[in-house]
Coordinates of C-alpha atoms in Angstrom, one line a residue:
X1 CA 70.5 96.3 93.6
X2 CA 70.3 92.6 93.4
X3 CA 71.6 90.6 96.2
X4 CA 74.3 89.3 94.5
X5 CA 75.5 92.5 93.8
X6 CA 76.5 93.5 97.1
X7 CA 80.0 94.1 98.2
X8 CA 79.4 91.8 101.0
X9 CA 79.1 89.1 98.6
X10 CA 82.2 90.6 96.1
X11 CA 84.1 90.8 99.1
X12 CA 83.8 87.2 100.2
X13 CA 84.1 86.1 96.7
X14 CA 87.4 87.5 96.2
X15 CA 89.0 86.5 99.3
X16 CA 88.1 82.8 98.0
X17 CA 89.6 83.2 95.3
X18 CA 92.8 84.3 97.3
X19 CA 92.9 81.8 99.2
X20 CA 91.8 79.0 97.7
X21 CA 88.2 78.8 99.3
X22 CA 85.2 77.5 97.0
X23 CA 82.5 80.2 97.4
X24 CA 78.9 79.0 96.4
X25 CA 76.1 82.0 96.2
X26 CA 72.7 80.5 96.9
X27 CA 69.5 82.1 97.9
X28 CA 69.6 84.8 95.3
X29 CA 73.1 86.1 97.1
X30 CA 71.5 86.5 100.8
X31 CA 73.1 82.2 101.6
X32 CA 76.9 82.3 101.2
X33 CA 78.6 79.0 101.6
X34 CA 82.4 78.7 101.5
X35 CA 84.1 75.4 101.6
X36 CA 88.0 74.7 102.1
X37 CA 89.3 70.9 102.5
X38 CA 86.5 69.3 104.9
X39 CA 85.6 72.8 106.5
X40 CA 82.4 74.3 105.2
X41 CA 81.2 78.2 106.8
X42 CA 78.0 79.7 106.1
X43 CA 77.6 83.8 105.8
X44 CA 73.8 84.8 105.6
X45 CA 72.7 88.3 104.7
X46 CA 75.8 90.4 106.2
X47 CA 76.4 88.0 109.0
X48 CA 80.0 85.9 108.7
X49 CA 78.7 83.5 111.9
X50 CA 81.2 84.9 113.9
X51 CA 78.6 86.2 116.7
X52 CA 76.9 83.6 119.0
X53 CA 73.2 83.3 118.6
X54 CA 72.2 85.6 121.7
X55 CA 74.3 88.1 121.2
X56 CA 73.2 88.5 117.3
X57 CA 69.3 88.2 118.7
X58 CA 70.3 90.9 121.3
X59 CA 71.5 93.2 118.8
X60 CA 69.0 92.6 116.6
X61 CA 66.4 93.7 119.5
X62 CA 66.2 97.7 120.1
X63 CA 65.2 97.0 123.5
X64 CA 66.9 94.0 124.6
X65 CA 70.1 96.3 123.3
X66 CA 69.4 98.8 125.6
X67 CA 68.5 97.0 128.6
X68 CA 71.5 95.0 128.8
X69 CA 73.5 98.4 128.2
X70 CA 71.7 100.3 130.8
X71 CA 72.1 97.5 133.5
X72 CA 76.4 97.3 132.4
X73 CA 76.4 101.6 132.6
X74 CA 77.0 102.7 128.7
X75 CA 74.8 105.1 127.9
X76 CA 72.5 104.6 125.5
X77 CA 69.1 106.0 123.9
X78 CA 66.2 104.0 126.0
X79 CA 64.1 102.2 123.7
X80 CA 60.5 100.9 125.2
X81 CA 58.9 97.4 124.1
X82 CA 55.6 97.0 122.7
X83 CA 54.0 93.7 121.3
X84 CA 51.6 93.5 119.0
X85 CA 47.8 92.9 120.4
X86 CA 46.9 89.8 118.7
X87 CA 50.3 88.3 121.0
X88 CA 48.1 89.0 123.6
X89 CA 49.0 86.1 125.9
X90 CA 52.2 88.2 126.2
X91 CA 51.2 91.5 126.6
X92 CA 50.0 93.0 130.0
X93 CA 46.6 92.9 131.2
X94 CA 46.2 96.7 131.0
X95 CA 47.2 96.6 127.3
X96 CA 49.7 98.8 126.0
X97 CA 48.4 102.5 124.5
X98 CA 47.9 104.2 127.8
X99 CA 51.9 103.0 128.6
X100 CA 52.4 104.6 124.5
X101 CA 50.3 107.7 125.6
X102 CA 52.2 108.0 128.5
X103 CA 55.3 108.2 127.1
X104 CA 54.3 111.2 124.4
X105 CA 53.3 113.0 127.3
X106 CA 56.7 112.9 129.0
X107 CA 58.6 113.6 125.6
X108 CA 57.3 117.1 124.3
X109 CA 59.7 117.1 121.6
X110 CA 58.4 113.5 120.2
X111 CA 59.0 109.9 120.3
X112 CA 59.9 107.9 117.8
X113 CA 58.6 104.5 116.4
X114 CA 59.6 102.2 115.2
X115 CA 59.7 98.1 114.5
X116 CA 61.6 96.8 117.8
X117 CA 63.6 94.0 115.2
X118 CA 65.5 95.4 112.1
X119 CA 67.4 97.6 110.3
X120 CA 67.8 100.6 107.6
X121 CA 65.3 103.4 109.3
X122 CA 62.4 101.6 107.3
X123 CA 59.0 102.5 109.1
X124 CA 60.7 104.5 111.5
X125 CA 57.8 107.7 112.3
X126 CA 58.8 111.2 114.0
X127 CA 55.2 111.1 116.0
X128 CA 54.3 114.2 118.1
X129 CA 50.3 114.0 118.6
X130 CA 48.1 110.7 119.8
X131 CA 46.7 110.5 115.9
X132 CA 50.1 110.7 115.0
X133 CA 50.9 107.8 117.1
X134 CA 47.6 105.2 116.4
X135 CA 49.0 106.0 112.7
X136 CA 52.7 104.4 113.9
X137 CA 51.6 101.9 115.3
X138 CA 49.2 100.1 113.1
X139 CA 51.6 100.7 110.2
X140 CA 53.8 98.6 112.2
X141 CA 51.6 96.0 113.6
X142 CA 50.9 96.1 110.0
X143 CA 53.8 94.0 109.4
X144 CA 56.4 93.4 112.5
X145 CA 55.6 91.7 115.9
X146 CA 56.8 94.3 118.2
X147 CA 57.8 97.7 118.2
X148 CA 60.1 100.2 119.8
X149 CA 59.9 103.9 121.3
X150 CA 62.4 106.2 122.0
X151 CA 62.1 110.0 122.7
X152 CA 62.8 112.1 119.8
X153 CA 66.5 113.6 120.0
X154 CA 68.5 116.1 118.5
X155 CA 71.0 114.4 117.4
X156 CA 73.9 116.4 116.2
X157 CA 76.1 114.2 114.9
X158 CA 75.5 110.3 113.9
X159 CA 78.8 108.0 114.4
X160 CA 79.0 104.5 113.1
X161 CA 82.1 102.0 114.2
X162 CA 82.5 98.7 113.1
X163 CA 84.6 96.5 115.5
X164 CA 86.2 93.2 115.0
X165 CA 87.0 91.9 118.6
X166 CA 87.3 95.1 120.1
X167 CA 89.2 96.1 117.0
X168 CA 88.2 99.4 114.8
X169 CA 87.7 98.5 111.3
X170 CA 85.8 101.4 110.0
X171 CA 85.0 104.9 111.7
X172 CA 82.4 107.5 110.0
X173 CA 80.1 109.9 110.4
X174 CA 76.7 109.8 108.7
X175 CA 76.1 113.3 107.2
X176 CA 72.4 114.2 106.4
X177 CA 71.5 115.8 103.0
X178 CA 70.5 119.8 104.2
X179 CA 70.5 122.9 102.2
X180 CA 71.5 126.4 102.5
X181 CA 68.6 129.1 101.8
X182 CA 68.9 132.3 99.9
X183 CA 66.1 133.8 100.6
X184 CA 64.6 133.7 97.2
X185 CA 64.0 130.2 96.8
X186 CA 61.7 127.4 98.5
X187 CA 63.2 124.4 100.2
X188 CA 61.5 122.2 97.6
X189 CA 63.6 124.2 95.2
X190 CA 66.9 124.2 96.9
X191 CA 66.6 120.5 97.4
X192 CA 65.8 120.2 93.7
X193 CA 68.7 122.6 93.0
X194 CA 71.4 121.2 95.1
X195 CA 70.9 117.5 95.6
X196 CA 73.3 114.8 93.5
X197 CA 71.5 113.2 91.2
X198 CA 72.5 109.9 93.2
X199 CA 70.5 111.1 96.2
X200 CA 67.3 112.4 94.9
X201 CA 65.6 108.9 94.4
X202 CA 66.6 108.6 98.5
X203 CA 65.5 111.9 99.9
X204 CA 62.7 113.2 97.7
X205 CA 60.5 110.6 99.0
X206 CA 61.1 111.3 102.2
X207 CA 60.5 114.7 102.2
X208 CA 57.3 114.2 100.6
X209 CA 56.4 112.0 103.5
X210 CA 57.3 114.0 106.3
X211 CA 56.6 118.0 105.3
X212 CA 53.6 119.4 104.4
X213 CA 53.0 121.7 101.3
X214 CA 53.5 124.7 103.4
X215 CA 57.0 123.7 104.7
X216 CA 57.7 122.5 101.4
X217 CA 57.1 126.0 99.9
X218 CA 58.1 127.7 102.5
X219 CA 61.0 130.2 101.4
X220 CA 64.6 129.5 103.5
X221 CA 66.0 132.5 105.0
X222 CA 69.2 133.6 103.4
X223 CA 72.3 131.8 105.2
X224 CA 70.2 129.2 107.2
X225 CA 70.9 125.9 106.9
X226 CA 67.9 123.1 106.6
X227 CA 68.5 119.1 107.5
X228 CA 66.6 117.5 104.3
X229 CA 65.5 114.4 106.5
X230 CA 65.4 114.0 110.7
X231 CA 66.6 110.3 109.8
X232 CA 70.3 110.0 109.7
X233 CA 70.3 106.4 108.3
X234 CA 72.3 106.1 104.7
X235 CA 69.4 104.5 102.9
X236 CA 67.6 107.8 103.3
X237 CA 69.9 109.8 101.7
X238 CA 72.4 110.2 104.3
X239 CA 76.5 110.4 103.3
X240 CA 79.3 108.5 105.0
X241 CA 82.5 110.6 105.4
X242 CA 85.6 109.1 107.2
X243 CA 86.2 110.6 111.1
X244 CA 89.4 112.0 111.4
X245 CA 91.3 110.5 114.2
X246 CA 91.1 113.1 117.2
X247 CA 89.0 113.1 120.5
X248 CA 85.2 112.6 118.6
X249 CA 86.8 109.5 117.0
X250 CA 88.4 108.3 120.0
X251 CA 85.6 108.5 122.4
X252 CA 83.2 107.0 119.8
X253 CA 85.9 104.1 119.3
X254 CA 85.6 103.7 123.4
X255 CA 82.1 103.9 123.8
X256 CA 81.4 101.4 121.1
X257 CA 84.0 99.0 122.4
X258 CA 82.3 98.9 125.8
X259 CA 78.3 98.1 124.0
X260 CA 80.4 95.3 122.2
X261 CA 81.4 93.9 124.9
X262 CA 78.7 94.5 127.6
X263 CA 76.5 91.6 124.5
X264 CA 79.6 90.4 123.9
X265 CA 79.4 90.2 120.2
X266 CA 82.9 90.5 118.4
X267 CA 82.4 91.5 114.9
X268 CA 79.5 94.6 114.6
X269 CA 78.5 97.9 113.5
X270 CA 77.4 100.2 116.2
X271 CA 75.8 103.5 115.6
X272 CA 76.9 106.4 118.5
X273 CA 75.2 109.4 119.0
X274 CA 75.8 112.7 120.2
X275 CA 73.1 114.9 121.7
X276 CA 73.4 118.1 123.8
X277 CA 77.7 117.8 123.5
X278 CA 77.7 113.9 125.0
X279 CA 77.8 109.9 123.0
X280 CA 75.2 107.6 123.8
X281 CA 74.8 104.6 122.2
X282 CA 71.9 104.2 119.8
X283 CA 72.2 100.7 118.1
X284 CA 74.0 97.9 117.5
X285 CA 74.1 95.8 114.2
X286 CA 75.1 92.2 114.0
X287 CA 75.3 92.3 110.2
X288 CA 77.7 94.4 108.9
X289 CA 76.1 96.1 105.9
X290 CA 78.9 99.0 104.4
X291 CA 77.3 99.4 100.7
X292 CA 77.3 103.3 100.9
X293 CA 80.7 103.4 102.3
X294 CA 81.5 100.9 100.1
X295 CA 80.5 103.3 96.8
X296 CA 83.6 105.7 98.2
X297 CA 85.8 103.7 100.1
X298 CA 85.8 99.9 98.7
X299 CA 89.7 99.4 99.5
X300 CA 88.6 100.0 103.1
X301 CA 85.4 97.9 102.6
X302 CA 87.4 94.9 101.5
X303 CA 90.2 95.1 104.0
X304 CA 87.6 95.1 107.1
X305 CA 85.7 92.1 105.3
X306 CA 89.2 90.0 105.1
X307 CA 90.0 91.1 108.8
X308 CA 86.8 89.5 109.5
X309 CA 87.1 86.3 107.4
X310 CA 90.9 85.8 108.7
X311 CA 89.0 85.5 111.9
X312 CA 86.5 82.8 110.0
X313 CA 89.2 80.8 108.5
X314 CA 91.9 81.2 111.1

């Protein structure tokens, strides 16, 4: 999808036109300039401007995000910082892989890695053996600065909630692809069987990637139910459903409110998980990106992008 395709930049293009704002798409669609009377506002990739600098760096920092929630008490997934060797005026005079070693060692289940700056899950690695791990982080170092570990949960249920000032705009859950075995056919063939034709491009892959030929072809007892992909992001294959307003939705709401505020950034998507029955915090997202959601819910893409430009233009 080109840049300019993206309901982030239909969204703001239509509210100009409602209002009476010029909206100029530069940059491909990722520079946004709108212009009313002698007042000119910039958006940039999914960020409006409404967040101060720090806070948008915090958020953008896995591990600066959960320090500065750990120190103000919202629980969160820990997330460990790791620079790259060749910043090695920065990093400590031990180095860093014994600290990465160490931290395997005290997660049996796994850790996992990832690039300590960014979004959509992309080089994210389940790692679970020191080969595993070298592997992780070179592909990293590869191409990011930094990275991030975090033990390896089981999550069972992925949250997102994006708040405007304390405000929930949009509440949903983040439903991995899985299938339902038989006991006649292998998962490789369920998955071919039962996934959209929308999603194979997304998960396919990623199966590939992360199961060997074995698990592939392995047969799927009858009734039991397999997760297609560990990852629950929504460029992976991942579906958004709407959370019903009850207690899950509320405490989600509440926990998210009190990340917003402890980086105090005002207009965000924050991703809550929920892991042996409790909600921690798992990251926040300065930019607002809502292009799945978007494909089933647009009405309630474009009304939580005018709430945000009202703010903007007010």
């Amino acid at each position: 999808m080109l840049n300019s395709q993206r309901i982030f930049v239909e969204a703001i293009s239509k509210y100009g036109a409602e209002h009476g704002i010029a909206v100029e798409i530069r940059a491909a669609g990722w520079l946004i300039v709108m212009q009313r009377g002698g007042t000119r506002h910039l958006a940039f990739g999914y960020d409006l401007g409404l967040n101060s600098a720090v806070a948008h760096r915090i958020a953008n920092d896995k591990s600066a995000t959960a320090d500065v929630l750990t120190m103000s008490g919202v629980p969160c997934v820990p997330h460990a910082l790791f620079l790259d060797p060749e910043l090695n005026a920065y990093v400590p005079t031990q180095g860093s892989w014994q600290a990465m070693l160490t931290l395997l060692s005290q997660n049996p289940a796994g850790i996992a890695v990832k690039p300590n700056e960014g979004t959509s899950g992309k080089s994210v690695f389940l790692v679970s053996s020191a080969p595993g791990l070298e592997l992780a982080v070179n592909r990293i170092f590869a191409s990011h600065a930094s990275l991030a570990i975090s033990p390896y949960l089981e999550i069972e249920e992925e949250v997102r909630v994006v708040l405007l000032d304390d405000i929930p705009l949009l509440v949903y859950s983040k439903k991995r692809p899985s299938v339902i075995g038989d006991g006649k056919r292998s998962l490789l063939e369920l998955a071919l069987a039962t996934l959209p034709a929308d999603q194979r491009s997304a998960v396919l892959p990623e199966m590939f990637a992360e199961l060997d030929r074995n698990a592939l072809d392995a047969v799927v007892p009858e009734g039991a139910r397999r997760v297609l992909n560990w990852r629950h992001n929504l460029e992976s294959g991942a579906r958004p459903l709407l959370l019903e307003h009850g207690e899950a939705r509320d405490a989600c709401v509440a926990l998210a409110v009190r990340a917003a505020q402890a980086i105090g950034i005002r207009f965000a998507s924050i991703d809550i998980v929920r892991v042996e029955g409790g909600w921690q915090v798992l990251e926040i997202n300065s930019g607002v990106m809502t292009e799945a959601l978007s494909k089933l819910h647009p009405e309630l893409v474009h009304a939580a992008y005018r709430a945000a430009l009202d703010k903007v233009f007010a």
